[in-house]
Amino acid sequence: MAGILYLVATPIGNLEDITLRAIKILENVDVIAAEDTRHTLKLLNHLEITKPLISYHRHNEEVKSEQIIQKLKSGENVALVSDAGTPVISDPGEEIVKIAIQENIKIIPIPGACALINALIASGLDTKEFAFYGFLSTNKKLKKQKLEEIKKERKTSIIYEAPHKLLETLKNIEEIFENRKIVIARELTKIHEEFINGTATEILEKYTSPKGEHIILIEGNKNEENINNIFNSMTIEEHYKYYEKDGLSKNEIIKKIAKDREVTKNEIYKCFIKDKK
Ligand code: SAM
């Protein structure tokens, strides 16, 4: 019988943030696939667990996925961990999960720390709906385009950022978002954990040399009038795509478009069918 692939969340700083279930799984699997084996070894030493480790990172994901799948097929249980937090979230793992599903291998996620969720719940921003963007592109033009897109977003937006790029990204946000409220969640679960609130300008004034790990949270677009202008300047097709990425059904999308444009659903159906022809 094939083994099980466990996706095990590990701490994002404070080593006490590992669950009892995660420890049990790490103790009982045959092998642990780790983003950086030296990093994971520190955690395993802390937990007094001795286990074979295989490296599994961005640059060997394809080859290593194949090797790990062979192990799983031969009945071994494998735990996949990243350097910090939940694997597969802005971390390697997507590839192996997709292959494992194709190969009918059972996958069990083991919940635990995830930086974006902890940043969001303590940010004071709306939590009912949110959009996670991971790391933005390193290409300046694409990064600005994405920020322009985020500017229209009504949900709270969450971005991961490296410390050496934080000031540049805050300057981009200052330019594009003007006075929008943002929150920086810094060094979560660690000694210097901190939440910094304000506009990008205010934060840039007082926060000049960022150190450690950061998450940027941006308040959703609350300007109804602005949103309606944006919707009305879109074609029906663009408006449809705007909601389609949220995974809504066709009927739900048409209902939302009709509401945004203050017209009947039938009118949207007609335009939509005409546009699609
Ligand atoms: N898989 C991880 C998770 O579950 O959140 C994310 C890994 S991603 C490579 C690393 C980024 O996550 C950092 O650049 C930072 O934006 C964010 N991050 C991770 N740990 C953090 C912490 N302790 N405090 C603030 N941000 C953190």
CSV table of C-alpha atoms and ligand atoms in Angstrom, one decimal:
chain,number,residue,atom,x,y,z
A,1,MET,CA,0.0,0.0,0.0
A,2,ALA,CA,1.2,3.5,-0.8
A,3,GLY,CA,2.4,5.8,2.0
A,4,ILE,CA,1.0,9.1,3.0
A,5,LEU,CA,2.3,12.5,2.2
A,6,TYR,CA,2.0,14.8,5.3
A,7,LEU,CA,2.3,18.6,4.8
A,8,VAL,CA,3.5,19.6,8.2
A,9,ALA,CA,3.4,23.2,9.4
A,10,THR,CA,6.4,24.3,11.6
A,11,PRO,CA,7.0,27.4,13.7
A,12,ILE,CA,7.6,30.9,12.1
A,13,GLY,CA,10.0,31.9,14.8
A,14,ASN,CA,9.0,30.7,18.2
A,15,LEU,CA,9.9,27.0,18.4
A,16,GLU,CA,7.0,26.4,20.9
A,17,ASP,CA,4.5,26.9,18.1
A,18,ILE,CA,4.6,23.3,16.9
A,19,THR,CA,1.6,21.2,17.5
A,20,LEU,CA,1.5,17.9,19.3
A,21,ARG,CA,0.2,16.3,16.2
A,22,ALA,CA,3.1,17.7,14.1
A,23,ILE,CA,5.6,16.3,16.5
A,24,LYS,CA,3.9,12.9,16.4
A,25,ILE,CA,3.9,12.9,12.6
A,26,LEU,CA,7.6,13.9,12.4
A,27,GLU,CA,8.5,11.1,14.9
A,28,ASN,CA,6.6,8.5,12.9
A,29,VAL,CA,7.2,9.2,9.2
A,30,ASP,CA,10.0,7.3,7.4
A,31,VAL,CA,11.5,10.4,5.9
A,32,ILE,CA,11.2,14.2,6.1
A,33,ALA,CA,11.5,16.3,2.9
A,34,ALA,CA,12.8,19.7,3.9
A,35,GLU,CA,13.4,23.0,2.1
A,36,ASP,CA,16.7,23.4,3.9
A,37,THR,CA,17.9,20.3,5.7
A,38,ARG,CA,20.2,22.3,8.0
A,39,HIS,CA,17.4,24.5,9.1
A,40,THR,CA,15.0,21.6,9.7
A,41,LEU,CA,17.7,19.8,11.6
A,42,LYS,CA,17.8,22.5,14.2
A,43,LEU,CA,14.1,22.0,14.8
A,44,LEU,CA,14.4,18.2,14.9
A,45,ASN,CA,17.3,18.5,17.4
A,46,HIS,CA,15.2,20.8,19.6
A,47,LEU,CA,12.4,18.2,19.4
A,48,GLU,CA,14.9,15.3,19.9
A,49,ILE,CA,13.8,13.6,16.7
A,50,THR,CA,16.3,11.7,14.5
A,51,LYS,CA,15.0,11.1,11.0
A,52,PRO,CA,16.4,10.8,7.5
A,53,LEU,CA,16.1,14.1,5.6
A,54,ILE,CA,15.9,14.8,1.9
A,55,SER,CA,16.3,18.3,0.5
A,56,TYR,CA,13.3,19.6,-1.4
A,57,HIS,CA,13.6,23.2,-2.6
A,58,ARG,CA,12.6,25.4,-5.5
A,59,HIS,CA,15.6,24.4,-7.7
A,60,ASN,CA,15.2,20.6,-7.4
A,61,GLU,CA,11.4,20.4,-7.0
A,62,GLU,CA,10.9,18.5,-10.2
A,63,VAL,CA,13.6,15.8,-9.7
A,64,LYS,CA,13.0,15.4,-6.0
A,65,SER,CA,9.2,15.2,-6.4
A,66,GLU,CA,9.8,12.1,-8.6
A,67,GLN,CA,12.1,10.5,-6.0
A,68,ILE,CA,9.6,11.3,-3.1
A,69,ILE,CA,6.7,9.9,-5.1
A,70,GLN,CA,8.7,6.6,-5.6
A,71,LYS,CA,9.2,6.4,-1.9
A,72,LEU,CA,5.5,7.0,-1.3
A,73,LYS,CA,4.6,4.4,-3.9
A,74,SER,CA,6.8,1.9,-2.1
A,75,GLY,CA,4.9,2.4,1.1
A,76,GLU,CA,7.0,5.0,2.9
A,77,ASN,CA,5.3,7.9,4.8
A,78,VAL,CA,6.8,11.3,4.0
A,79,ALA,CA,6.5,14.6,5.9
A,80,LEU,CA,7.1,17.7,3.8
A,81,VAL,CA,8.2,20.8,5.8
A,82,SER,CA,9.5,24.2,4.8
A,83,ASP,CA,11.9,26.5,6.6
A,84,ALA,CA,9.0,28.2,8.4
A,85,GLY,CA,5.3,28.0,8.7
A,86,THR,CA,2.9,26.2,6.3
A,87,PRO,CA,4.6,24.4,3.4
A,88,VAL,CA,3.3,25.2,-0.1
A,89,ILE,CA,2.4,28.8,1.0
A,90,SER,CA,5.0,30.9,-0.8
A,91,ASP,CA,7.2,27.9,-0.2
A,92,PRO,CA,8.0,24.7,-2.2
A,93,GLY,CA,5.5,21.9,-2.4
A,94,GLU,CA,2.9,22.7,-5.1
A,95,GLU,CA,4.6,20.4,-7.6
A,96,ILE,CA,4.6,17.3,-5.3
A,97,VAL,CA,1.0,17.9,-4.2
A,98,LYS,CA,-0.2,18.0,-7.8
A,99,ILE,CA,1.7,14.8,-8.7
A,100,ALA,CA,0.6,13.0,-5.5
A,101,ILE,CA,-3.0,13.8,-6.4
A,102,GLN,CA,-2.5,12.4,-9.9
A,103,GLU,CA,-0.9,9.3,-8.5
A,104,ASN,CA,-3.7,8.8,-6.0
A,105,ILE,CA,-1.4,9.2,-3.0
A,106,LYS,CA,-3.1,10.3,0.2
A,107,ILE,CA,-2.2,13.8,1.4
A,108,ILE,CA,-2.8,14.9,4.9
A,109,PRO,CA,-2.2,18.6,5.9
A,110,ILE,CA,-1.1,19.1,9.5
A,111,PRO,CA,-2.2,22.6,10.5
A,112,GLY,CA,0.0,25.1,12.4
A,113,ALA,CA,1.7,28.5,12.0
A,114,CYS,CA,1.1,30.5,8.9
A,115,ALA,CA,2.5,34.0,8.9
A,116,LEU,CA,-0.2,35.6,6.8
A,117,ILE,CA,-3.1,34.4,9.0
A,118,ASN,CA,-1.4,35.7,12.2
A,119,ALA,CA,-0.6,39.0,10.6
A,120,LEU,CA,-4.3,39.3,9.4
A,121,ILE,CA,-6.0,38.5,12.7
A,122,ALA,CA,-4.1,41.0,14.7
A,123,SER,CA,-4.0,43.8,12.0
A,124,GLY,CA,-7.4,45.3,12.9
A,125,LEU,CA,-8.3,45.2,9.2
A,126,ASP,CA,-11.3,43.4,7.8
A,127,THR,CA,-10.9,39.6,8.0
A,128,LYS,CA,-14.2,38.5,6.5
A,129,GLU,CA,-12.6,38.4,3.0
A,130,PHE,CA,-9.0,38.8,2.1
A,131,ALA,CA,-6.7,38.4,-0.8
A,132,PHE,CA,-3.2,36.9,-0.5
A,133,TYR,CA,-0.6,37.8,-3.1
A,134,GLY,CA,2.6,36.2,-1.7
A,135,PHE,CA,5.8,37.9,-2.9
A,136,LEU,CA,5.3,40.5,-5.6
A,137,SER,CA,7.3,40.2,-8.9
A,138,THR,CA,10.9,41.4,-8.8
A,139,ASN,CA,10.3,43.0,-12.1
A,140,LYS,CA,9.5,46.7,-11.2
A,141,LYS,CA,6.9,47.2,-14.0
A,142,LEU,CA,5.0,44.0,-13.1
A,143,LYS,CA,5.2,44.9,-9.5
A,144,LYS,CA,3.6,48.3,-10.1
A,145,GLN,CA,1.0,46.8,-12.3
A,146,LYS,CA,0.0,44.3,-9.5
A,147,LEU,CA,-0.1,47.2,-7.0
A,148,GLU,CA,-2.5,49.1,-9.3
A,149,GLU,CA,-4.7,46.0,-9.4
A,150,ILE,CA,-4.5,45.7,-5.6
A,151,LYS,CA,-5.6,49.3,-5.3
A,152,LYS,CA,-9.0,48.4,-6.7
A,153,GLU,CA,-9.4,45.4,-4.4
A,154,ARG,CA,-12.1,45.7,-1.8
A,155,LYS,CA,-10.8,42.9,0.4
A,156,THR,CA,-7.8,43.3,2.7
A,157,SER,CA,-4.7,42.5,0.7
A,158,ILE,CA,-1.7,40.7,2.1
A,159,ILE,CA,1.8,40.7,0.7
A,160,TYR,CA,5.0,39.0,1.8
A,161,GLU,CA,8.1,41.1,1.5
A,162,ALA,CA,11.8,40.7,2.1
A,163,PRO,CA,13.4,43.3,4.5
A,164,HIS,CA,15.8,44.7,1.9
A,165,LYS,CA,12.9,45.5,-0.4
A,166,LEU,CA,10.4,46.8,2.1
A,167,LEU,CA,11.2,50.5,1.8
A,168,GLU,CA,11.0,50.4,-2.0
A,169,THR,CA,7.7,48.6,-1.8
A,170,LEU,CA,6.4,51.1,0.7
A,171,LYS,CA,7.4,54.0,-1.6
A,172,ASN,CA,5.5,52.3,-4.5
A,173,ILE,CA,2.5,51.9,-2.2
A,174,GLU,CA,2.8,55.6,-1.2
A,175,GLU,CA,2.8,56.6,-4.9
A,176,ILE,CA,-0.1,54.3,-5.9
A,177,PHE,CA,-2.4,54.2,-2.9
A,178,GLU,CA,-1.9,57.7,-1.5
A,179,ASN,CA,-3.5,57.7,2.0
A,180,ARG,CA,-4.7,54.1,2.2
A,181,LYS,CA,-4.3,52.5,5.7
A,182,ILE,CA,-1.7,49.8,5.9
A,183,VAL,CA,-0.3,47.6,8.6
A,184,ILE,CA,3.2,46.1,8.8
A,185,ALA,CA,3.4,42.9,10.8
A,186,ARG,CA,7.0,42.3,11.8
A,187,GLU,CA,8.9,39.4,13.4
A,188,LEU,CA,5.7,37.5,14.3
A,189,THR,CA,6.1,35.2,17.3
A,190,LYS,CA,9.6,36.5,18.0
A,191,ILE,CA,11.1,38.9,20.6
A,192,HIS,CA,10.7,42.0,18.4
A,193,GLU,CA,7.2,41.2,17.2
A,194,GLU,CA,5.5,44.5,16.2
A,195,PHE,CA,2.5,45.8,14.3
A,196,ILE,CA,3.0,49.2,12.7
A,197,ASN,CA,-0.1,51.1,11.5
A,198,GLY,CA,-0.5,54.1,9.3
A,199,THR,CA,-0.3,55.3,5.7
A,200,ALA,CA,2.8,54.4,3.7
A,201,THR,CA,4.0,58.0,4.2
A,202,GLU,CA,3.6,57.9,8.0
A,203,ILE,CA,5.4,54.5,8.2
A,204,LEU,CA,8.2,55.6,5.9
A,205,GLU,CA,8.8,58.6,8.1
A,206,LYS,CA,9.4,56.6,11.3
A,207,TYR,CA,10.5,53.3,10.0
A,208,THR,CA,13.8,53.8,8.1
A,209,SER,CA,15.8,50.6,8.6
A,210,PRO,CA,13.6,47.5,8.5
A,211,LYS,CA,15.1,44.4,10.0
A,212,GLY,CA,13.6,40.9,10.2
A,213,GLU,CA,10.6,39.4,8.5
A,214,HIS,CA,7.7,41.6,7.4
A,215,ILE,CA,4.2,41.3,6.0
A,216,ILE,CA,2.3,44.2,4.4
A,217,LEU,CA,-1.4,44.4,4.8
A,218,ILE,CA,-3.4,46.9,2.9
A,219,GLU,CA,-6.9,48.0,3.8
A,220,GLY,CA,-9.5,47.2,1.1
A,221,ASN,CA,-10.8,49.9,-1.2
A,222,LYS,CA,-13.6,51.5,0.8
A,223,ASN,CA,-14.4,54.2,-1.7
A,224,GLU,CA,-17.8,53.0,-3.1
A,225,GLU,CA,-18.0,55.8,-5.6
A,226,ASN,CA,-14.6,55.0,-6.8
A,227,ILE,CA,-15.4,51.4,-7.1
A,228,ASN,CA,-18.6,52.1,-9.1
A,229,ASN,CA,-16.6,54.3,-11.4
A,230,ILE,CA,-14.1,51.5,-11.9
A,231,PHE,CA,-16.9,49.0,-12.6
A,232,ASN,CA,-18.6,51.3,-15.0
A,233,SER,CA,-15.4,51.9,-16.9
A,234,MET,CA,-15.0,48.1,-17.4
A,235,THR,CA,-16.5,46.1,-20.2
A,236,ILE,CA,-19.0,43.4,-19.1
A,237,GLU,CA,-16.3,40.9,-19.9
A,238,GLU,CA,-13.7,42.6,-17.7
A,239,HIS,CA,-16.3,42.9,-14.9
A,240,TYR,CA,-17.1,39.2,-15.2
A,241,LYS,CA,-13.4,38.3,-15.0
A,242,TYR,CA,-13.0,40.5,-11.9
A,243,TYR,CA,-15.4,38.2,-10.0
A,244,GLU,CA,-14.5,35.0,-11.9
A,245,LYS,CA,-11.1,34.8,-10.1
A,246,ASP,CA,-12.9,34.5,-6.8
A,247,GLY,CA,-14.3,31.2,-7.9
A,248,LEU,CA,-18.0,32.4,-8.0
A,249,SER,CA,-20.6,30.6,-10.1
A,250,LYS,CA,-21.8,32.3,-13.3
A,251,ASN,CA,-25.2,33.1,-11.7
A,252,GLU,CA,-23.5,34.7,-8.7
A,253,ILE,CA,-21.2,36.8,-10.9
A,254,ILE,CA,-24.1,38.0,-13.0
A,255,LYS,CA,-26.0,38.9,-9.8
A,256,LYS,CA,-23.1,40.9,-8.5
A,257,ILE,CA,-22.5,42.7,-11.9
A,258,ALA,CA,-26.1,43.7,-12.0
A,259,LYS,CA,-26.0,45.1,-8.5
A,260,ASP,CA,-22.7,47.0,-9.2
A,261,ARG,CA,-24.2,48.6,-12.3
A,262,GLU,CA,-27.6,49.1,-10.9
A,263,VAL,CA,-29.3,47.2,-13.7
A,264,THR,CA,-31.4,44.0,-13.9
A,265,LYS,CA,-29.7,40.6,-14.1
A,266,ASN,CA,-31.5,40.1,-17.5
A,267,GLU,CA,-29.7,43.1,-19.0
A,268,ILE,CA,-26.4,41.6,-17.9
A,269,TYR,CA,-27.3,38.2,-19.3
A,270,LYS,CA,-28.2,39.8,-22.7
A,271,CYS,CA,-24.9,41.9,-22.8
A,272,PHE,CA,-22.9,39.0,-21.7
A,273,ILE,CA,-24.3,36.7,-24.3
A,274,LYS,CA,-23.9,39.4,-27.0
A,275,ASP,CA,-20.2,40.0,-25.8
A,276,LYS,CA,-19.5,36.3,-25.9
A,277,LYS,CA,-20.8,35.9,-29.5
B,1,SAM,N1,5.3,29.3,4.4
B,1,SAM,C1,5.4,30.5,5.2
B,1,SAM,C2,4.1,30.8,5.9
B,1,SAM,O1,3.4,29.8,6.3
B,1,SAM,O2,3.7,31.9,6.1
B,1,SAM,C3,5.9,31.7,4.4
B,1,SAM,C4,7.3,31.5,3.8
B,1,SAM,S1,7.8,32.8,2.8
B,1,SAM,C5,9.2,32.1,2.1
B,1,SAM,C6,8.6,33.9,4.0
B,1,SAM,C7,7.9,35.2,4.1
B,1,SAM,O3,6.8,35.0,5.0
B,1,SAM,C8,8.7,36.3,4.8
B,1,SAM,O4,9.4,37.0,3.8
B,1,SAM,C9,7.7,37.2,5.4
B,1,SAM,O5,7.0,38.0,4.5
B,1,SAM,C10,6.7,36.1,5.9
B,1,SAM,N2,7.0,35.7,7.3
B,1,SAM,C11,7.4,34.4,7.6
B,1,SAM,N3,7.6,34.4,8.9
B,1,SAM,C12,7.3,35.6,9.4
B,1,SAM,C13,7.4,36.2,10.7
B,1,SAM,N4,7.8,35.5,11.8
B,1,SAM,N5,7.0,37.5,10.9
B,1,SAM,C14,6.6,38.2,9.8
B,1,SAM,N6,6.6,37.7,8.5
B,1,SAM,C15,6.9,36.4,8.4
